[in-house]
mmCIF file of C-alpha atoms in Angstrom:
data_model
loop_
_atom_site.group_PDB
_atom_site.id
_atom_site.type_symbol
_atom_site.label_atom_id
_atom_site.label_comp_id
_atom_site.label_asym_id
_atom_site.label_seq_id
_atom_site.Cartn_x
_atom_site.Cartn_y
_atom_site.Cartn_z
ATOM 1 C CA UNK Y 1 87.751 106.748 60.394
ATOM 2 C CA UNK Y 2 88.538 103.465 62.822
ATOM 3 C CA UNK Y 3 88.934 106.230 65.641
ATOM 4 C CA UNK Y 4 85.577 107.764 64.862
ATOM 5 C CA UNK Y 5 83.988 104.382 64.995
ATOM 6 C CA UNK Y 6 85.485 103.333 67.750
ATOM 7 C CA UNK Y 7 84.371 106.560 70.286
ATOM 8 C CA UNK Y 8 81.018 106.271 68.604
ATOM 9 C CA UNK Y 9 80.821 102.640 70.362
ATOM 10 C CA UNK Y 10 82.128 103.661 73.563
ATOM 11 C CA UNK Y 11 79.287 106.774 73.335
ATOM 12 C CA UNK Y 12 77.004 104.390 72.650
ATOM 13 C CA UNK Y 13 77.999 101.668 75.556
ATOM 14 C CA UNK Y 14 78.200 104.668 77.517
ATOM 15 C CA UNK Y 15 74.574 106.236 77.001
ATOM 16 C CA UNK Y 16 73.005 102.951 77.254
ATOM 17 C CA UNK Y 17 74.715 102.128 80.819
ATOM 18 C CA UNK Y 18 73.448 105.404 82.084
ATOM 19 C CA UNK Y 19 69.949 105.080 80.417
ATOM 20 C CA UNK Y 20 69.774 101.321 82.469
ATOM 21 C CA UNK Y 21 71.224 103.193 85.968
ATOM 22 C CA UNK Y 22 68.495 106.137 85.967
ATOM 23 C CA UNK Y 23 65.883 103.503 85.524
ATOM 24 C CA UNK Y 24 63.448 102.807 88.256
ATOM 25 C CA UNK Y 25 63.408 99.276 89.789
ATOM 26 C CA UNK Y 26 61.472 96.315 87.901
ATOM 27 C CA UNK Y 27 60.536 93.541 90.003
ATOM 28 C CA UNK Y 28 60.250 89.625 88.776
ATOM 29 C CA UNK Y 29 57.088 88.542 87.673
ATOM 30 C CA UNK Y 30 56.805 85.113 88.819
ATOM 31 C CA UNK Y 31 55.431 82.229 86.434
ATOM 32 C CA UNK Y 32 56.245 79.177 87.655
ATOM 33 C CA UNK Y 33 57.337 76.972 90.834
ATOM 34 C CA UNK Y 34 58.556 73.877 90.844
ATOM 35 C CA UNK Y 35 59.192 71.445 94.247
ATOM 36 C CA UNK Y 36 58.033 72.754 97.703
ATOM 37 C CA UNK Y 37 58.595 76.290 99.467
ATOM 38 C CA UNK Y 38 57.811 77.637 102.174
ATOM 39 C CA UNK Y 39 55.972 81.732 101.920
ATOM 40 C CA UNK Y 40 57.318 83.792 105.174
ATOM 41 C CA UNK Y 41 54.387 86.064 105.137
ATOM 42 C CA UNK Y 42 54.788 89.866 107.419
ATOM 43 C CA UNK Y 43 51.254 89.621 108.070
ATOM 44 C CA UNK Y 44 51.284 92.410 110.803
ATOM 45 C CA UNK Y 45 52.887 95.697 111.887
ATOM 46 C CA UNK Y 46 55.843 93.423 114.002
ATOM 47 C CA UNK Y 47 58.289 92.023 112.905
ATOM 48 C CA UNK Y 48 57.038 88.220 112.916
ATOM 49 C CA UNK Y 49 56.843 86.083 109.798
ATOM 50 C CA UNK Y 50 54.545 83.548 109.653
ATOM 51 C CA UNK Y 51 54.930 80.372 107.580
ATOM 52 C CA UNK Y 52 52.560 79.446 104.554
ATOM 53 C CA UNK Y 53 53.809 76.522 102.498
ATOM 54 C CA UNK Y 54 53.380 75.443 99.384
ATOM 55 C CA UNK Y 55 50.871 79.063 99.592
ATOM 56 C CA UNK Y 56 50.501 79.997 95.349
ATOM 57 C CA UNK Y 57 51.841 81.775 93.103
ATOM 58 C CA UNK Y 58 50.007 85.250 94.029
ATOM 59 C CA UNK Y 59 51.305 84.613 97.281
ATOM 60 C CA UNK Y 60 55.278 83.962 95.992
ATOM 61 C CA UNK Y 61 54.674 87.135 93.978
ATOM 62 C CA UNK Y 62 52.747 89.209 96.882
ATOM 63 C CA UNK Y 63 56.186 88.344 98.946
ATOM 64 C CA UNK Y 64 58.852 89.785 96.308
ATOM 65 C CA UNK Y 65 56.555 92.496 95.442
ATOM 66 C CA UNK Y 66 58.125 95.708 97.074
ATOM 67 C CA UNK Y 67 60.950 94.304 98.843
ATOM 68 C CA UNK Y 68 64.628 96.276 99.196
ATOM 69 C CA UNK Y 69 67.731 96.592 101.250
ATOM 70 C CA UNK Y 70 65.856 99.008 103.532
ATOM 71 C CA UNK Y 71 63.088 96.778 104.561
ATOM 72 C CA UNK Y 72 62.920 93.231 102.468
ATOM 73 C CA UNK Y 73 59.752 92.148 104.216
ATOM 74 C CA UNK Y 74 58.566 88.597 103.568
ATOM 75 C CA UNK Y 75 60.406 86.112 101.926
ATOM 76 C CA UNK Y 76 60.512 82.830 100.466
ATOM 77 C CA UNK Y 77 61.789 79.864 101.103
ATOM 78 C CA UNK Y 78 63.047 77.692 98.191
ATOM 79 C CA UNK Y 79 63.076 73.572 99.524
ATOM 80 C CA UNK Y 80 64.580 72.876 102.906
ATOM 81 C CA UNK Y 81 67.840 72.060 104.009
ATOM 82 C CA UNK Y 82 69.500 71.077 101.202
ATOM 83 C CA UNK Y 83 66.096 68.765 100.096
ATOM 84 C CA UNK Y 84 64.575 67.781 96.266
ATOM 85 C CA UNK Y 85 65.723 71.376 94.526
ATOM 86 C CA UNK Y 86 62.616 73.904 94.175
ATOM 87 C CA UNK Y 87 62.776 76.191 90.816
ATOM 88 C CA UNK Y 88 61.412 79.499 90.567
ATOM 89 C CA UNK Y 89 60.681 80.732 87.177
ATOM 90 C CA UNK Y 90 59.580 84.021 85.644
ATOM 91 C CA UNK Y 91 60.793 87.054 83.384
ATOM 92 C CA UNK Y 92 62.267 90.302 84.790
ATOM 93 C CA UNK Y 93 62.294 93.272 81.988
ATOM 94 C CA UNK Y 94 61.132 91.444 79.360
ATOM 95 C CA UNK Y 95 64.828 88.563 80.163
ATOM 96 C CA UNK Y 96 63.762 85.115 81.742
ATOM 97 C CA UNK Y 97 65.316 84.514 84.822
ATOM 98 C CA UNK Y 98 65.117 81.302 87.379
ATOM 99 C CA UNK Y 99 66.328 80.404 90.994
ATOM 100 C CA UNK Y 100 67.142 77.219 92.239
ATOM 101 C CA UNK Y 101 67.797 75.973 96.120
ATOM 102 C CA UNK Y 102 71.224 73.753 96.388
ATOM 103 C CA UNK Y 103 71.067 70.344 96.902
ATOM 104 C CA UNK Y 104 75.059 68.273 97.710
ATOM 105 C CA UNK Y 105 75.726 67.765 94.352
ATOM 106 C CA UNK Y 106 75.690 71.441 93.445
ATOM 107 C CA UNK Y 107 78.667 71.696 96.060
ATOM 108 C CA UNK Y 108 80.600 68.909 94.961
ATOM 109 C CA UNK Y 109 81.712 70.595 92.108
ATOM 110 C CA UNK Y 110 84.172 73.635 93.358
ATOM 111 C CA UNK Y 111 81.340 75.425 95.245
ATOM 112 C CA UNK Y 112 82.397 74.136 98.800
ATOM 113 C CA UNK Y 113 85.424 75.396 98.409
ATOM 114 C CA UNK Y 114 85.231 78.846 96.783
ATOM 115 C CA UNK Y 115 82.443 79.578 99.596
ATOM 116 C CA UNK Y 116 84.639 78.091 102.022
ATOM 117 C CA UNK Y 117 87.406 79.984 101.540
ATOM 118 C CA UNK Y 118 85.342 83.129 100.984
ATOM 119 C CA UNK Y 119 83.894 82.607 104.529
ATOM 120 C CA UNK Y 120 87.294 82.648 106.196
ATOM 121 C CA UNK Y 121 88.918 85.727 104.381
ATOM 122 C CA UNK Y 122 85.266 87.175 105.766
ATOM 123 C CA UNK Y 123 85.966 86.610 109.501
ATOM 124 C CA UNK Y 124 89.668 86.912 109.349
ATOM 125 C CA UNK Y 125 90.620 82.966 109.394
ATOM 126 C CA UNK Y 126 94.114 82.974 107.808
ATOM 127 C CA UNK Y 127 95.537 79.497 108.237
ATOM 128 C CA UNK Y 128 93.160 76.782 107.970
ATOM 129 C CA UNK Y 129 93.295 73.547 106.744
ATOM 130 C CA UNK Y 130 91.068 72.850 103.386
ATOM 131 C CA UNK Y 131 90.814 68.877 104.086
ATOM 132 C CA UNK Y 132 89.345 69.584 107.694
ATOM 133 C CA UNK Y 133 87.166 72.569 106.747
ATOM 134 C CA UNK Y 134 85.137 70.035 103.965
ATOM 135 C CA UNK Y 135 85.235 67.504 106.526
ATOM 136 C CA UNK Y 136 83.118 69.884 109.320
ATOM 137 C CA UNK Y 137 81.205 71.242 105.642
ATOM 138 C CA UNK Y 138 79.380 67.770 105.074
ATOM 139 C CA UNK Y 139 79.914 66.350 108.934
ATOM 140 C CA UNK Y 140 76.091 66.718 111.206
ATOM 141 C CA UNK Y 141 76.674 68.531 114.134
ATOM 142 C CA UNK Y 142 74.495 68.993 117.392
ATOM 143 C CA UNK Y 143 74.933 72.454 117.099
ATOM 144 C CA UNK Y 144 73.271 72.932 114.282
ATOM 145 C CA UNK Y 145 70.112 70.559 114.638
ATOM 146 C CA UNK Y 146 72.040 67.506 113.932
ATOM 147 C CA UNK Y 147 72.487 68.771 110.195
ATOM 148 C CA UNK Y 148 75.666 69.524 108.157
ATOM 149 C CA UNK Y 149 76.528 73.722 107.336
ATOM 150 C CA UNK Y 150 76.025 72.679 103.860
ATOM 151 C CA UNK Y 151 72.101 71.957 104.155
ATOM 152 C CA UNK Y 152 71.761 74.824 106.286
ATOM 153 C CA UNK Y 153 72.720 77.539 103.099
ATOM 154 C CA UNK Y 154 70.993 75.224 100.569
ATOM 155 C CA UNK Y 155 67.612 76.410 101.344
ATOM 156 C CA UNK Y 156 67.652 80.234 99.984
ATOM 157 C CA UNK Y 157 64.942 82.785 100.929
ATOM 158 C CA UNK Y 158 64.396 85.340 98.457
ATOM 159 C CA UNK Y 159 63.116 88.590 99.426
ATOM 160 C CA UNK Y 160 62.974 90.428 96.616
ATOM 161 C CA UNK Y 161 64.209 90.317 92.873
ATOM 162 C CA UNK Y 162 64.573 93.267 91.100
ATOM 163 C CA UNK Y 163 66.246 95.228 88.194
ATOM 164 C CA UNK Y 164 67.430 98.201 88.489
ATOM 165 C CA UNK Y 165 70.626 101.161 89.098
ATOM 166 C CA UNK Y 166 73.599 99.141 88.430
ATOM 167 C CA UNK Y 167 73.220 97.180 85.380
ATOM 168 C CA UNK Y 168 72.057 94.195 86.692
ATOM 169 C CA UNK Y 169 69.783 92.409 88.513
ATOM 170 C CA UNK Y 170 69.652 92.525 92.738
ATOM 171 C CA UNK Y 171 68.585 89.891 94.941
ATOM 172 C CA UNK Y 172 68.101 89.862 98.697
ATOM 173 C CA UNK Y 173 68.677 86.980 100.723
ATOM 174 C CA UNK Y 174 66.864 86.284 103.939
ATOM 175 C CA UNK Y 175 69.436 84.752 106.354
ATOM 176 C CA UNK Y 176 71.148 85.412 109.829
ATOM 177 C CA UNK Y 177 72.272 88.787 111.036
ATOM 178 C CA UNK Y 178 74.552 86.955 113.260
ATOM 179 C CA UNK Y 179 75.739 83.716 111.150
ATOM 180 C CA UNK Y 180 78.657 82.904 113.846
ATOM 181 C CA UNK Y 181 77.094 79.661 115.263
ATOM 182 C CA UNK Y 182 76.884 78.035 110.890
ATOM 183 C CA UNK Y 183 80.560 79.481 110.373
ATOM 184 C CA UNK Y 184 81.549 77.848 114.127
ATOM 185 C CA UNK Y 185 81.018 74.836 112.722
ATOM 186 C CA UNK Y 186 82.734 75.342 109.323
ATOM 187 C CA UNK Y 187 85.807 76.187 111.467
ATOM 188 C CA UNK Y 188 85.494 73.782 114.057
ATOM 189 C CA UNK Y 189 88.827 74.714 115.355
ATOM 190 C CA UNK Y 190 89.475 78.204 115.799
ATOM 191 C CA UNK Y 191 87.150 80.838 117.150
ATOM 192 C CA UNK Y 192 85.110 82.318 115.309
ATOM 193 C CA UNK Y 193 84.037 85.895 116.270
ATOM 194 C CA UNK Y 194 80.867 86.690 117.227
ATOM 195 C CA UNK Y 195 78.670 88.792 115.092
ATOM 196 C CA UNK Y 196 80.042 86.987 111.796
ATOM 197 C CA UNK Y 197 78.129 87.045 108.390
ATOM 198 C CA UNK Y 198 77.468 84.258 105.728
ATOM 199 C CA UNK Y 199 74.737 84.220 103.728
ATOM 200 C CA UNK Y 200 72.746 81.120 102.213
ATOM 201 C CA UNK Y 201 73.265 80.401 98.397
ATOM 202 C CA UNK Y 202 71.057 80.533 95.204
ATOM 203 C CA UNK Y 203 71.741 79.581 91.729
ATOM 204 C CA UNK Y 204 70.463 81.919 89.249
ATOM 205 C CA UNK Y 205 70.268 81.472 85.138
ATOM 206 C CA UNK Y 206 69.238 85.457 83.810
ATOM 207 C CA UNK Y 207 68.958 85.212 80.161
ATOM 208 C CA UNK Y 208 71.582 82.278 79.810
ATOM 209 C CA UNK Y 209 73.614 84.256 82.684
ATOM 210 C CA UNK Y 210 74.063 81.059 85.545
ATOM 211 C CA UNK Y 211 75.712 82.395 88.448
ATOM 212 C CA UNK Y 212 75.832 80.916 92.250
ATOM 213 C CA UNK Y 213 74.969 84.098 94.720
ATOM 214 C CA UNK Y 214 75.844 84.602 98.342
ATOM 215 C CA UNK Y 215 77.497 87.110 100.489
ATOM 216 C CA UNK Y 216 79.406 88.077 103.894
ATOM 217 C CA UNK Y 217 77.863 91.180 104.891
ATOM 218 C CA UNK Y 218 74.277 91.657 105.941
ATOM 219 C CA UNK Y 219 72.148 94.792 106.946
ATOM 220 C CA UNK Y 220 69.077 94.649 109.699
ATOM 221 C CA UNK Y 221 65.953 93.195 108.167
ATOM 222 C CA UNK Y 222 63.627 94.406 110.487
ATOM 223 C CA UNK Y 223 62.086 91.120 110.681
ATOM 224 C CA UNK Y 224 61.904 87.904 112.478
ATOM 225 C CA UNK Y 225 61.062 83.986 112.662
ATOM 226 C CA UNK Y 226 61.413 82.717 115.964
ATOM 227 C CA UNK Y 227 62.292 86.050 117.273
ATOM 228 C CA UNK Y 228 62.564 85.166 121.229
ATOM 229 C CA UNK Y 229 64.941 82.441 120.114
ATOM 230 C CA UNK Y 230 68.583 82.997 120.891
ATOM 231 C CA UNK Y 231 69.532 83.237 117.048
ATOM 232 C CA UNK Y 232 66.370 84.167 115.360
ATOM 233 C CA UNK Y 233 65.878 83.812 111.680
ATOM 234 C CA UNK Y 234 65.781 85.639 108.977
ATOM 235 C CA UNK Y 235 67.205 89.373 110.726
ATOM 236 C CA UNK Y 236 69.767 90.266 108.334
ATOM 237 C CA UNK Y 237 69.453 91.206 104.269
ATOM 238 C CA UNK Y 238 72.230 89.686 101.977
ATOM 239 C CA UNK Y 239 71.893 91.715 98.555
ATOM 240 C CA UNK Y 240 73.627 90.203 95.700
ATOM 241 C CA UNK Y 241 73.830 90.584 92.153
ATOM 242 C CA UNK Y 242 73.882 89.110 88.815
ATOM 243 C CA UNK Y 243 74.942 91.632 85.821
ATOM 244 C CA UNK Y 244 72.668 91.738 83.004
ATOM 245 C CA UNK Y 245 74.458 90.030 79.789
ATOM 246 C CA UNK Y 246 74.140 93.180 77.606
ATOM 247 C CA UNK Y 247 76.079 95.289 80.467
ATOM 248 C CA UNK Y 248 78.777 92.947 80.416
ATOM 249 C CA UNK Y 249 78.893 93.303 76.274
ATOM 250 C CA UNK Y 250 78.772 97.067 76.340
ATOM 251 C CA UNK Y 251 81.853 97.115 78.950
ATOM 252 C CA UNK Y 252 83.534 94.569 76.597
ATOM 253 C CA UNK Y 253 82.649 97.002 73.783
ATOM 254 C CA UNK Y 254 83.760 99.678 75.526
ATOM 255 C CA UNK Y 255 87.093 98.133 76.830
ATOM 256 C CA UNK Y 256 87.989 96.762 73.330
ATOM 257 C CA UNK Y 257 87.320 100.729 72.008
ATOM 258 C CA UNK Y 258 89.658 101.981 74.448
ATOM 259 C CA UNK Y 259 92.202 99.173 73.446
ATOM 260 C CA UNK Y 260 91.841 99.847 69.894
ATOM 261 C CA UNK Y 261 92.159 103.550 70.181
ATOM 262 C CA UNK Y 262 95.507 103.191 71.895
ATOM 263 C CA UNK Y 263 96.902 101.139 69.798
ATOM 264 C CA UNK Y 264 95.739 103.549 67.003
ATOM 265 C CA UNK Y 265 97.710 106.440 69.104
ATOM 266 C CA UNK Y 266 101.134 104.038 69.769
#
């Protein structure tokens, strides 16, 4: 009877993964902003955003509305450079869900670290020193505007927010298709090669889910801010992901069936 019970559950964790994966995409409704933002509006058939801040909500939900990892269109921009932290509220299939930009006290806490790290297993930097890399992390540099790499991937632009295939819920990040000059100055002293990826971060609460999001590998955007500057913005897409909660019960469901049911056999 335990046997029976337990491949019933894994059927059922089963069915309802594959029901979620054949479901079309829902996009976030938006309810609520809180702090300043900045609306990068595709107002024309190029590939130039132009700025509206502090633009509405129908404008916030205008630029997530029909975004994706093919062409993520406008975007927007949650406080600047690290800045008072901006909030974006709202529900996505029927689960609340907020964003929040980064301010230096998010960091503090682990964060510089983990990303740090992260960035140089992304562009091949085996032997660094951890001391010196959070050093150039909070240190102002000419390079970048006379601001630190830490305010420069505080400030996340959200293209799109969506749930659908995959059990949880995508996000695309706005950022640099060519992030060398921000890691450059995270690794001060080795060369960093050209063409590198880093995305800005976001903090995200889905149904009691928090999670900080970024990522290391981008895809053309098709658009532009300051597109006849050397390193224009906003060119590359950085999807990321937060699972839904109930996926990551089913799987635990699931793995504790499989578990149980070998035990049963031994």
């Amino acid at each position: 009877m335990n046997a029976y019970r337990n491949k019933t559950k894994i059927a059922l964790a089963v069915l309802a993964l594959a029901a979620s994966a054949g479901a079309s995409a829902v996009p976030m409704t938006v309810t609520g902003v809180s702090g300043n933002y900045i609306v990068w509006q595709k107002l024309t058939s190029g590939p130039s955003l132009t700025a509206a801040p502090n633009a509405g909500l129908a404008a916030i939900q205008a630029a997530l509305n029909g975004g994706n990892a093919a062409t993520p269109g406008s975007n927007v921009e949650l406080s600047k450079f690290g800045g008072p932290i901006t909030s974006l509220t709202g529900n996505i299939n029927g689960k609340p869900i907020t964003l929040w930009s980064l301010d230096e006290g998010d960091w503090r806490g682990g964060l510089d670290q983990q990303y740090i790290q992260g960035a140089a297993n992304s562009v091949g930097v085996t032997s660094f020193d951890m001391t010196d890399a959070l050093n150039a992390f909070y240190t102002p540099t000419a390079n970048l505007g006379g601001r630190a790499p830490w305010q420069l991937v505080s400030d996340p632009n959200i293209s799109y927010v969506d749930m659908g295939a995959g059990h949880g819920v995508n996000i695309g990040l706005a950022g640099f298709l060519d992030a060398t000059p921000v890691l450059q100055a995270m690794f001060p002293s080795v060369v960093v090669p050209q063409g590198s990826q880093v995305s800005e971060v976001v903090r995200v609460d889905l149904d009691g889910l928090q999670k900080y999001l970024y990522g290391f590998s981008a895809t053309p955007s098709g658009v532009c801010a300051g597109c006849t500057t050397p390193y224009p913005s906003y060119t590359g897409n950085y999807e990321v992901r937060i699972p839904e909660p109930e996926s990551l019960a089913l799987f635990g469901i699931g793995l504790l069936g499989l578990f149980l049911g070998r035990r049963r056999k031994i």
